[in-house]
XYZ file of C-alpha atoms in Angstrom:
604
model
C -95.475 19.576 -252.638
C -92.252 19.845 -255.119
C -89.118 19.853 -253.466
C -88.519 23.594 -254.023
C -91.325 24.851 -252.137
C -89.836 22.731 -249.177
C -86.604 24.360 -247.434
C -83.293 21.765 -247.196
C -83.260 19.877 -243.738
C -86.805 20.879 -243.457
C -87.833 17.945 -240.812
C -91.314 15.768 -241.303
C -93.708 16.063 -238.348
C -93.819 12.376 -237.111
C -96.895 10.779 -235.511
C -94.283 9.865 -232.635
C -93.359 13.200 -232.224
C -96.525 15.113 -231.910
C -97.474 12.315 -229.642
C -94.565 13.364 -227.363
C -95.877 16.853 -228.322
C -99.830 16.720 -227.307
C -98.443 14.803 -224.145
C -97.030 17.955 -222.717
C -100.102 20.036 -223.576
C -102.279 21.488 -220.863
C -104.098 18.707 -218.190
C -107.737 19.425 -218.684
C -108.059 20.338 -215.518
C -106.605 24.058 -216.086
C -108.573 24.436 -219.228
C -110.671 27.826 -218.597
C -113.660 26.091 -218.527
C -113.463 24.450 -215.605
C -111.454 27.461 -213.818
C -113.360 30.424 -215.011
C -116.987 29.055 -213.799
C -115.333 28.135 -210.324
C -114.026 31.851 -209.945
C -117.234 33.762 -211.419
C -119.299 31.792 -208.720
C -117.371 32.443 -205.906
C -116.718 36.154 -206.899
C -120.531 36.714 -207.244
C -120.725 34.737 -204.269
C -118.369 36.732 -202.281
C -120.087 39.903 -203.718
C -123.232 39.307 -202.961
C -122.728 38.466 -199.350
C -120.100 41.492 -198.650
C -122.026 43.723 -196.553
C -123.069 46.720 -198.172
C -122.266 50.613 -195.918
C -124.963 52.617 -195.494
C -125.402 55.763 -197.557
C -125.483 58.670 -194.550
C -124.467 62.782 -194.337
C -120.648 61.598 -193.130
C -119.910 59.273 -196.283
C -122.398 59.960 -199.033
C -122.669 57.591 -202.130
C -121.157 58.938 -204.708
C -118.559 58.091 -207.178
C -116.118 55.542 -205.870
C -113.741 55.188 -208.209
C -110.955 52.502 -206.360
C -114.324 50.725 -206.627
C -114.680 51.192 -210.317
C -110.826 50.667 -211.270
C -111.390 47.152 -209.594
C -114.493 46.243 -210.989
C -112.207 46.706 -214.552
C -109.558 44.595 -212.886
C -112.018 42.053 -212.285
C -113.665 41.975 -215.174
C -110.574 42.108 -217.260
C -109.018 39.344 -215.226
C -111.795 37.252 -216.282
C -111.200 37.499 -219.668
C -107.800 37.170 -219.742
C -108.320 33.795 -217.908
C -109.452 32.592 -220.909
C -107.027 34.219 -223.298
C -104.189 35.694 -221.879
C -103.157 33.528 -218.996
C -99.791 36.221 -218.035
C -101.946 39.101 -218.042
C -104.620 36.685 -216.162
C -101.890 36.187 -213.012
C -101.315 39.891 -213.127
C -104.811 40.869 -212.512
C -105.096 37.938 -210.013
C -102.176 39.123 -208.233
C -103.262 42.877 -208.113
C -106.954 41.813 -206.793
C -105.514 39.718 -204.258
C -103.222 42.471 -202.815
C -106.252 44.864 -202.774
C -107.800 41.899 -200.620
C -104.920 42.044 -198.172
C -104.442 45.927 -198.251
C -108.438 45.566 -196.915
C -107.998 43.003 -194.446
C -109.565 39.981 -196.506
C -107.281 36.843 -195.339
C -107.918 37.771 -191.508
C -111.994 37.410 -191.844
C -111.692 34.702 -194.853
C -112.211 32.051 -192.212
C -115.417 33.194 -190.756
C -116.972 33.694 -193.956
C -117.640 30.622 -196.181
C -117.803 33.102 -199.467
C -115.021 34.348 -198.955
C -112.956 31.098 -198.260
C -114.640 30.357 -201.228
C -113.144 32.862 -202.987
C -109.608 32.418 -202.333
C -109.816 28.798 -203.037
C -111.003 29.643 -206.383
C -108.327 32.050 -206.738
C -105.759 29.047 -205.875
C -107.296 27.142 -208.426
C -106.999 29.511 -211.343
C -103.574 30.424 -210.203
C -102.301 27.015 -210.361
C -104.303 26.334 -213.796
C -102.388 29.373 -215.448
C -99.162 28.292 -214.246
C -99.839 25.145 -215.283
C -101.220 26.384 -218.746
C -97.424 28.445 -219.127
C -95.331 25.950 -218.286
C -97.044 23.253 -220.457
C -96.483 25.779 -223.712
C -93.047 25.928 -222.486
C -93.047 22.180 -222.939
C -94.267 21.936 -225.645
C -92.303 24.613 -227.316
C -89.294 22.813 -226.436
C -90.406 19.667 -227.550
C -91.029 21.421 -231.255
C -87.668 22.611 -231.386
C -86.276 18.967 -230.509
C -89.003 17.573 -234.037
C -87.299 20.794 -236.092
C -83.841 19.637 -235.222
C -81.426 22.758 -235.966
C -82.762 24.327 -239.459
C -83.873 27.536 -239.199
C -85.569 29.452 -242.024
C -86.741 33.142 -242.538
C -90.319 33.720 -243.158
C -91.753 33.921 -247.091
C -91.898 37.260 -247.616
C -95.798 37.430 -248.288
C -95.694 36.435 -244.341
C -93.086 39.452 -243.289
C -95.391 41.782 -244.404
C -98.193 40.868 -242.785
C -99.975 42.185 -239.604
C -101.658 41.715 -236.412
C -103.596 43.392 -234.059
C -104.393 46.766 -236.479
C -108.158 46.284 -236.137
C -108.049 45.841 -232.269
C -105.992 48.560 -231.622
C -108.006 50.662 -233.642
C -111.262 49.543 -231.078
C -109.445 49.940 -228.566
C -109.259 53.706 -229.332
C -112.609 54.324 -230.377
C -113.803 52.244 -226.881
C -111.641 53.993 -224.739
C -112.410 56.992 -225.997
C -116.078 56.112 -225.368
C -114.719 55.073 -221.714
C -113.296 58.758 -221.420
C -115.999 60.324 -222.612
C -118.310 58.263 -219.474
C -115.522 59.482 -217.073
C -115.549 63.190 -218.421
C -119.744 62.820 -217.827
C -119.484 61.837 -214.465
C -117.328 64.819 -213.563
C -119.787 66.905 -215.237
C -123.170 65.524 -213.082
C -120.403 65.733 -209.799
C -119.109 69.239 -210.667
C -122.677 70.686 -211.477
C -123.641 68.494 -208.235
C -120.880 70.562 -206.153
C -121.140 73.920 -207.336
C -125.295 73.968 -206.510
C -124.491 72.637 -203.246
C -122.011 75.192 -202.415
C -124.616 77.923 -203.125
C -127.691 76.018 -201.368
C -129.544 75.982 -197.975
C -128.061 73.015 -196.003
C -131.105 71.800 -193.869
C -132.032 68.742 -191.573
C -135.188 67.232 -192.189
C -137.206 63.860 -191.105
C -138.152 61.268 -193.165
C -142.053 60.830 -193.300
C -142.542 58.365 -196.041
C -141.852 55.645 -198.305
C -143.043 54.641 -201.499
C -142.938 53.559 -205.189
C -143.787 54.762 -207.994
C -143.410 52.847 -211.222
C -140.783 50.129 -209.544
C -138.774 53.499 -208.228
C -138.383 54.175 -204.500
C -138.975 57.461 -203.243
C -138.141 58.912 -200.271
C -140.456 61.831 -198.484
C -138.139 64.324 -196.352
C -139.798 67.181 -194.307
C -138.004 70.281 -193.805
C -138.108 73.450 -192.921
C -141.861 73.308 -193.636
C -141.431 71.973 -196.767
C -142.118 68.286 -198.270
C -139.279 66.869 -200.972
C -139.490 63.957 -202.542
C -136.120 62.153 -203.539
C -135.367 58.932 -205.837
C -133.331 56.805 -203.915
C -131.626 53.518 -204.527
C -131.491 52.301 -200.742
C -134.403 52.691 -199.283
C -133.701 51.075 -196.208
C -131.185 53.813 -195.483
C -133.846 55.940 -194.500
C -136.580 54.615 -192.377
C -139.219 56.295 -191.278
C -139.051 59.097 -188.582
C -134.942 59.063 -188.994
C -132.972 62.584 -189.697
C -131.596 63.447 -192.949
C -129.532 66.117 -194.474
C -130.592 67.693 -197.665
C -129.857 70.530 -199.787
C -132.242 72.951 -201.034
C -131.472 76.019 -203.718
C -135.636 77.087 -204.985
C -137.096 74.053 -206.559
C -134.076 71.827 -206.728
C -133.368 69.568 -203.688
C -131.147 66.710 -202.796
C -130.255 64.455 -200.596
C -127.058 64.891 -198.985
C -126.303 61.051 -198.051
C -127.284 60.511 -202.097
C -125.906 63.446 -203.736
C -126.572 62.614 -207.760
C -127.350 59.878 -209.781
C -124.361 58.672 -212.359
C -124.389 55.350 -212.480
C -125.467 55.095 -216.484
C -122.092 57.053 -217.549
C -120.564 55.061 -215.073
C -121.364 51.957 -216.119
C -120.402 53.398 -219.611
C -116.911 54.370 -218.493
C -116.740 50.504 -217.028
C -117.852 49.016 -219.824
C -115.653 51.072 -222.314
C -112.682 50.766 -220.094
C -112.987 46.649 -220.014
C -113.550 46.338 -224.087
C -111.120 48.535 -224.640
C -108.493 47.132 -222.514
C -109.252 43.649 -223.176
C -108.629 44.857 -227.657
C -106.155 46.933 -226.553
C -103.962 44.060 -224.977
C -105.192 41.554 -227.508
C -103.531 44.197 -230.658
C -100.774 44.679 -228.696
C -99.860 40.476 -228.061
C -100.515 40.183 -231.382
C -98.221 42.768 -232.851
C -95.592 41.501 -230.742
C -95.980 37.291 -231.603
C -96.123 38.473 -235.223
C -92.998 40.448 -234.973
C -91.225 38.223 -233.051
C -91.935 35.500 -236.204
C -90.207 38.046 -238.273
C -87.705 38.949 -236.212
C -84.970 35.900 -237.156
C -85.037 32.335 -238.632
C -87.453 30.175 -237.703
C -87.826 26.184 -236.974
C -89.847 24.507 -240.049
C -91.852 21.393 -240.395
C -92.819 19.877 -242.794
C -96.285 18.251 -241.943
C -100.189 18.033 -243.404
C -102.840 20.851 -243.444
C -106.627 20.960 -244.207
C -109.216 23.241 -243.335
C -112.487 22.840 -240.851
C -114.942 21.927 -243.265
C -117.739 24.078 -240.960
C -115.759 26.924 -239.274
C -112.410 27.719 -241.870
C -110.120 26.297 -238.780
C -106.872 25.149 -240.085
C -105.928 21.777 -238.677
C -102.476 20.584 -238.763
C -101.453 17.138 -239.055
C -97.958 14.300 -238.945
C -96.196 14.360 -242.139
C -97.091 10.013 -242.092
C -100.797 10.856 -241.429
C -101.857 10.796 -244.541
C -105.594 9.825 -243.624
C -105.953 12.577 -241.410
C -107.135 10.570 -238.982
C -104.964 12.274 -235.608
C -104.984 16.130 -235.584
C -102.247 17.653 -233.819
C -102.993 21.333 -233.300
C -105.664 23.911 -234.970
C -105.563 27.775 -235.301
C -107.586 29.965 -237.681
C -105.549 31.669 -240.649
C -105.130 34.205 -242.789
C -103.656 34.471 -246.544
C -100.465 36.458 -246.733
C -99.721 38.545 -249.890
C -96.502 40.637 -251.077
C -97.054 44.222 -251.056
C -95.831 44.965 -254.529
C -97.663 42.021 -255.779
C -99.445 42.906 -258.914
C -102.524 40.509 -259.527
C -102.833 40.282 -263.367
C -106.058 38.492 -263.754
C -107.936 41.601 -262.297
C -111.231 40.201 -260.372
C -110.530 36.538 -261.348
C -109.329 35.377 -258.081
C -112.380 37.328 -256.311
C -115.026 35.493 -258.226
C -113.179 32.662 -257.564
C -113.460 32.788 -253.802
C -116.696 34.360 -253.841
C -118.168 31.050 -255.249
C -116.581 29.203 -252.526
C -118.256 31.110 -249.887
C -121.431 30.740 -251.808
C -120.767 26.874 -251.694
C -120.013 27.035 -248.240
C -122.760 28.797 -247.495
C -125.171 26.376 -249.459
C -123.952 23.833 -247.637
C -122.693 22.290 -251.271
C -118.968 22.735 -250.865
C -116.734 19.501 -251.135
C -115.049 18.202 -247.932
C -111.707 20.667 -247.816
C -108.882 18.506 -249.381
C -105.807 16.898 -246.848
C -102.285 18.745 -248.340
C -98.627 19.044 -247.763
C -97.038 21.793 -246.096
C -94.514 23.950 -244.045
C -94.881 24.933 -240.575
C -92.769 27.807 -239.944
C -92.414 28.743 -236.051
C -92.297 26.293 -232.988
C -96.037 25.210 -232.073
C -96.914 25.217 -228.792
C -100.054 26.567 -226.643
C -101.144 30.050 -227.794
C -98.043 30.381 -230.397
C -97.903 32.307 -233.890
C -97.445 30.522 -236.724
C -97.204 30.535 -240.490
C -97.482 28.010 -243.349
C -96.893 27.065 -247.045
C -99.176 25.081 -248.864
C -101.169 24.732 -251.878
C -104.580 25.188 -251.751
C -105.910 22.601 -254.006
C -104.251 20.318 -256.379
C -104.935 22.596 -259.489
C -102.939 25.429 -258.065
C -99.008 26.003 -259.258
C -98.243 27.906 -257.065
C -98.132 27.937 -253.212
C -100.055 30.194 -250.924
C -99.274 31.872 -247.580
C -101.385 31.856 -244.227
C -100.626 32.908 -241.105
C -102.382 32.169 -237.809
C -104.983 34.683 -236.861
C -105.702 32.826 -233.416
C -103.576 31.555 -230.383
C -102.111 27.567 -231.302
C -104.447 25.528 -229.688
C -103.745 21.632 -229.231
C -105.751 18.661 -230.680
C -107.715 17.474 -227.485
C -108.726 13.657 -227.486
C -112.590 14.889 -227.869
C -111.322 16.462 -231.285
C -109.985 13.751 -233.076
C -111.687 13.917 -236.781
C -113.858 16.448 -236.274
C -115.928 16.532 -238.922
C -112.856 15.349 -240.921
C -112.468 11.635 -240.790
C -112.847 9.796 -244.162
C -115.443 7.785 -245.257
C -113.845 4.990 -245.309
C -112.370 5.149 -241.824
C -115.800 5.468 -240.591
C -117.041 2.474 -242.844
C -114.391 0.354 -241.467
C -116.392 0.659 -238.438
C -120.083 0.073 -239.514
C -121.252 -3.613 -240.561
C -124.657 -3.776 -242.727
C -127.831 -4.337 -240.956
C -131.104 -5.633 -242.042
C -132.952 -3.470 -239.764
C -133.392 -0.049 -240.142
C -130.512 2.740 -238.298
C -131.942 5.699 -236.103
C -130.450 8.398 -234.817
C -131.973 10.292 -232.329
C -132.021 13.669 -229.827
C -128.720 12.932 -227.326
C -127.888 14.872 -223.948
C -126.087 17.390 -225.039
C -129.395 18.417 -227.538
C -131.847 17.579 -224.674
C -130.129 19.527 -222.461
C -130.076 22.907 -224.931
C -134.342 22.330 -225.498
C -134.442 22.162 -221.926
C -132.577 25.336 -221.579
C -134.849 27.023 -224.430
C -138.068 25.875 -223.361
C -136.725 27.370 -219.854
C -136.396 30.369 -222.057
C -139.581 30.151 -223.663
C -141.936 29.789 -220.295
C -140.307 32.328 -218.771
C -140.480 34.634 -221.439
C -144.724 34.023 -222.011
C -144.564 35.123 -217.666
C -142.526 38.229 -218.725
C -144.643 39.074 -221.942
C -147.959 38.571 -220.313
C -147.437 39.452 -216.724
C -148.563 43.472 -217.509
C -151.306 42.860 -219.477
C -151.987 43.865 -223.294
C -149.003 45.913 -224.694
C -146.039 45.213 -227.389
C -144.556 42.838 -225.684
C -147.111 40.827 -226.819
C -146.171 41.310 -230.461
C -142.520 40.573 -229.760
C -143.784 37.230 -228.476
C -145.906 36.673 -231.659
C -142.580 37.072 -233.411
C -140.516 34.886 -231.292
C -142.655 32.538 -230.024
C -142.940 30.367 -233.314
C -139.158 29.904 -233.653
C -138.595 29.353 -230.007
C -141.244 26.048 -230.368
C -140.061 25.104 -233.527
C -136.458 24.752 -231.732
C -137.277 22.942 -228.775
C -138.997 20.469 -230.330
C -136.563 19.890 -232.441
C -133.714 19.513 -230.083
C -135.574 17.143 -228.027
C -136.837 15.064 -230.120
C -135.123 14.899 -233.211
C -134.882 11.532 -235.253
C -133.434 10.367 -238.555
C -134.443 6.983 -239.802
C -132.487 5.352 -242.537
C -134.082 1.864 -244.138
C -133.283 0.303 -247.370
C -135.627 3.424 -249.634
C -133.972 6.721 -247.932
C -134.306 8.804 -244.726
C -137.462 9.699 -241.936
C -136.046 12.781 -240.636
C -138.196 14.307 -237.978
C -138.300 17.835 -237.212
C -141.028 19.951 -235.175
C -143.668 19.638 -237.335
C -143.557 16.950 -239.791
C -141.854 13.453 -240.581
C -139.996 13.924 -244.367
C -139.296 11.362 -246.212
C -135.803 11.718 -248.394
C -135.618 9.073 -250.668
C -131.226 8.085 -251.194
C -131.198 8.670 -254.975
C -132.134 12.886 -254.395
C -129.889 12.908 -251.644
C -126.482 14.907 -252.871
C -125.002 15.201 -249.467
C -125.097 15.475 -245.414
C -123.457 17.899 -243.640
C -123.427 19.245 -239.613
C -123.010 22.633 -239.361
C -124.283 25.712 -237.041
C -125.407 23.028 -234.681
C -127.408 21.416 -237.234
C -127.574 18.414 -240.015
C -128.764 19.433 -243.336
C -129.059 16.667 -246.214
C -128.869 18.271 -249.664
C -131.364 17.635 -252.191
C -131.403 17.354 -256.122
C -133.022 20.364 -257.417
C -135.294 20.760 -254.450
C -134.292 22.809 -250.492
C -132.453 21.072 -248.137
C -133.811 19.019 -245.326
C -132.335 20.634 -242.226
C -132.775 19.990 -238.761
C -131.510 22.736 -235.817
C -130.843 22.933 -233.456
C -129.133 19.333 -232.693
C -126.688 20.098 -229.975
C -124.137 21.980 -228.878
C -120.955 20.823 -230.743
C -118.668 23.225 -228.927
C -119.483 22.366 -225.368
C -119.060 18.969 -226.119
C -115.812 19.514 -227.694
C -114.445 21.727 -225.186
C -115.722 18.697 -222.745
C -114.036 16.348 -224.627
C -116.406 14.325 -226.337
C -117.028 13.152 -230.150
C -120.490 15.325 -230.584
C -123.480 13.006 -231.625
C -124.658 15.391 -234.134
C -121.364 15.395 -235.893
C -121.013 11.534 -235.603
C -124.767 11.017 -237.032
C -124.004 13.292 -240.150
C -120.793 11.553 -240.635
C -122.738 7.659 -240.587
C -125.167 9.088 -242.856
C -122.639 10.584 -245.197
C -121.333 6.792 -244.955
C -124.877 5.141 -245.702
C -124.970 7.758 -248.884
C -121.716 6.900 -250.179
C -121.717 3.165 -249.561
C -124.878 1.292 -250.476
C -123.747 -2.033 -249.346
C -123.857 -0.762 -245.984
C -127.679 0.529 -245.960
C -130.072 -1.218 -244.311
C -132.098 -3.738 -245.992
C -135.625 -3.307 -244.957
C -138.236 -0.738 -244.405
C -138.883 1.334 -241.701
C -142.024 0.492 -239.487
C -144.586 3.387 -238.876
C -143.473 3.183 -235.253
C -139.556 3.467 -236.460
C -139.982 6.780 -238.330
C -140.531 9.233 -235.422
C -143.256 11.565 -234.545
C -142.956 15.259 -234.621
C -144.083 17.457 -231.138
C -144.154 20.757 -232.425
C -147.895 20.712 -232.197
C -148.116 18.976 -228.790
C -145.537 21.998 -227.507
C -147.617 24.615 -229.222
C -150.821 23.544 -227.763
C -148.908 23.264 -223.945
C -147.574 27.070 -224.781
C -150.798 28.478 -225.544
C -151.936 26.666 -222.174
C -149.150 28.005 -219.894
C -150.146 31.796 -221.529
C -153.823 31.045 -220.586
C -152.399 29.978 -216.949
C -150.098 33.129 -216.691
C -153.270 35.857 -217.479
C -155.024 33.684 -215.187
C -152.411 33.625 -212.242
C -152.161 37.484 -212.546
């Protein structure tokens, strides 16, 4: 980058330095997921075991609305584990003080659940507070790298904002959430003015049943037989007393007064989404003011983009490999508002080729390139950066961060990014031929499809004839196709090409058509010469594994291949055996499907 584009004192980003800097970044320990499964399982825990009160005359089920305002707590609280940890103690705090107002800590130690609970409560505590003070860390320890320069923002990056397409959901979602509330007042006010004008009578309950999956309760009185929907049937045995209220042909139960749970669910639902974009345009407005608000620390350090997802990874100014990412955010391009583009759609065709590349899977590897870093980095930070875009451009561009800073964890290092010749450094030619094959991580997502795909045969089948049946016509294929893929998936390389081995068949993909191998969406495609890629999916699950921090072993296969394709020394020098190139089980699984369907209309 010339010298202009770069502000005087600007400070380089050393390896040393962001090695102090990922040091202070969150343990893994308070990463969400592993806090966020530990509190959903105890909540539903603790929920499911709470005893439920009985619906009677004295304290009818209606609408409970404390009970709604902290099922939105909850499930806001939830959500903002995972993205906005000082909202997240907030909502903690406020559910644990409604668990103390109700007595909750006194009984906590005769009820496992709810021991359960609070322990998991403790643990997500100490995980956000953890999680703040670490980007307080390494905040500080940005500010030490930037030494005492300070620079205003470009002014492409002044004018740009956050958080005006969340706020505008918000609206529209909690103006669906209002319109749920203003429902249920309507089904509780028509409810209530019937009732006022209606016979209040006792009768006796005389029988139970279903119809269609629905419980209905039978209630003599007054010589008279009513028949009620209820959603507790156990409230009402046999032979008890009930009240009910009768006006003519309407009647209802007194103890179950009107059914609203649809609009309320709605006004739950709209109330959470809502909340959860409301807060989210709101924290963003604010981080991207407060970059505009006064100078800013710069860095000067190395950018390139995700070559799958668009992520912007950020590098040490004397990395020049790329070989150690330091942080990663998703961007944005900044423009001037009084900018005048002269070339008219030129710079839209332009990028509408590279999504068409991208999309193709034919898109070169994004290219490693100087830049500025305005804003300290740290944990869920705004930032902003200068850069060219590709080594043809004159001038500069500007991004700004879209996403929360998020630190480089040791299971990210060169993903998908590494160079060739990194990864060459670390293979040594064989005579034999290399496989690649189906690892835990893709094992483990068949297993959870072909969980998917036997139960949904049982739910397709299990009434007999009816259009469910062409639903599973329509899914069935795909859901066979990816099982066997993601269990068994091989790739063979020998001294003439590739085996890869899908469902179905074995292909053979000879090196001099191959143009270039890519993981992406889960899966490895190898490109072609005038013909369809080869393309294998699924092959894992690339963001579990990341987030567990581990190098996925899709990702690594695509990048050995990518290796073997650009460095023919390094191939192997014979030919693959017939027992070497893999055997496809897609018609093995297809056959065992149409068996567990025979066993399922035979079973019911």
């Amino acid at each position: 980058m010339p010298a202009e584009h770069i502000p005087p004192g600007t400070a380089a980003w050393r390896h040393s330095e962001a090695e102090r800097w990922l040091a202070a970044a969150p343990a893994r320990w308070a990463h969400p997921l592993w806090t966020l499964p530990a509190l959903i399982a105890s909540l539903v825990w603790d929920i499911a075991e709470a005893p439920v009160a009985p619906c009677t005359s004295a304290a009818p089920c209606g609408t409970d609305w404390l009970g709604l305002g902290t099922a939105v707590v909850l499930l806001l609280t939830l959500y903002w584990v995972w993205r906005q940890p000082r909202l997240a103690l907030a909502g903690l705090a406020a559910t644990l003080t409604g668990f103390a107002v109700e007595g909750g800590y006194a009984s906590a130690l005769g009820e496992p659940s709810t021991l359960a609970f609070l322990m998991a409560a403790a643990f997500t505590t100490a995980g956000l507070v953890h999680r703040l003070a670490a980007a307080g860390r390494q905040r500080a320890r940005a500010l030490e790298a930037a030494g005492p320069v300070a620079q205003p923002l470009p002014a492409a990056a002044r004018t740009f904002r956050r958080g005006r397409l969340s706020l505008v959901l918000a609206g529209l979602l909690l103006g669906v959430a209002g319109f749920g509330c203003w429902q249920v007042h309507q089904v509780v006010d028509a409810y209530e003015e019937r009732a006022a004008e209606a016979a209040h009578l006792s009768g006796r309950v005389t029988a139970l049943e279903q119809d269609d999956d629905i419980d209905i309760v039978e209630v003599e009185a007054d010589g008279r037989t009513h028949r009620f929907e209820t959603a507790s049937p156990e409230d009402f045995p046999v032979g008890s007393r009930v009240d009910v209220v009768v006006d003519g042909d309407w009647a209802a139960l007194v103890a179950e007064p009107y059914d609203a749970v649809g609009w309320e669910l709605l006004a739950v639902a709209g109330s959470v989404a809502g909340l959860a974009f409301l807060a989210n345009g709101v924290d963003g407005r604010r981080r991207s003011q407060r970059l505009r608000r006064e100078p800013l620390p710069v860095l000067h350090v190395l950018v390139r983009e995700d070559h799958d997802d668009g992520r912007t990874w950020v590098f040490a100014a004397d990395d020049p490999e790329g070989l150690r990412p330091i942080l990663h955010f998703h961007s944005l391009y900044a423009f001037e508002q009084e900018e005048d583009d002269e070339d008219g759609g030129a710079a839209p065709v332009v990028e509408l080729d590279k999504i068409t590349e991208v999309l193709k899977g034919e898109d070169p590897p994004p290219p490693l390139r100087e830049a500025v870093l305005y804003g300290a980095p740290y944990a869920g930070a705004e930032v902003a950066f200068v850069a060219f875009d590709d080594e043809d451009d004159v001038e500069v561009s500007v991004q700004c961060s879209v996403t929360a800073v998020k630190p480089a964890g040791s299971g990210l290092m060169g993903r998908g990014q590494r160079p060739c010749d990194e990864i060459a450094a670390g293979m040594t030619p064989s005579a034999g031929p290399r496989t690649w094959t189906a690892h835990g991580s893709s094992r483990a997502v068949g297993l959870g499809l072909l969980l998917v795909q036997g139960g949904g045969i049982w739910a397709a089948l299990e009434d007999g004839p009816s259009w469910h049946w062409l639903w599973l016509a329509v899914s069935l294929p795909w859901l066979v196709t990816a099982v066997a893929t993601a269990l068994t998936w091989r790739i063979t390389a020998d001294r003439d090409g590739l085996w890869v081995t899908g469902a179905w068949r074995v292909r053979r993909v000879p090196w001099n058509v191959i143009t270039s191998v890519h993981h992406s969406a889960d899966g490895i495609r190898v490109g072609r010469a005038e013909d369809s890629s080869v393309e294998l999916s699924p092959t894992g699950w690339a963001w579990l594994e990341h987030r567990l921090g581990r190098e996925p072993h899709a990702v690594r296969t695509a990048e050995e291949l990518r290796v073997l394709l650009l460095h023919p020394e390094l191939r192997p020098l014979e030919e693959a055996p017939v027992g070497r190139q893999g055997v496809p089980v897609g018609p093995p699984l297809a056959a065992l499907s149409a068996l567990w369907g025979v066993a399922v209309l035979l079973l019911l």
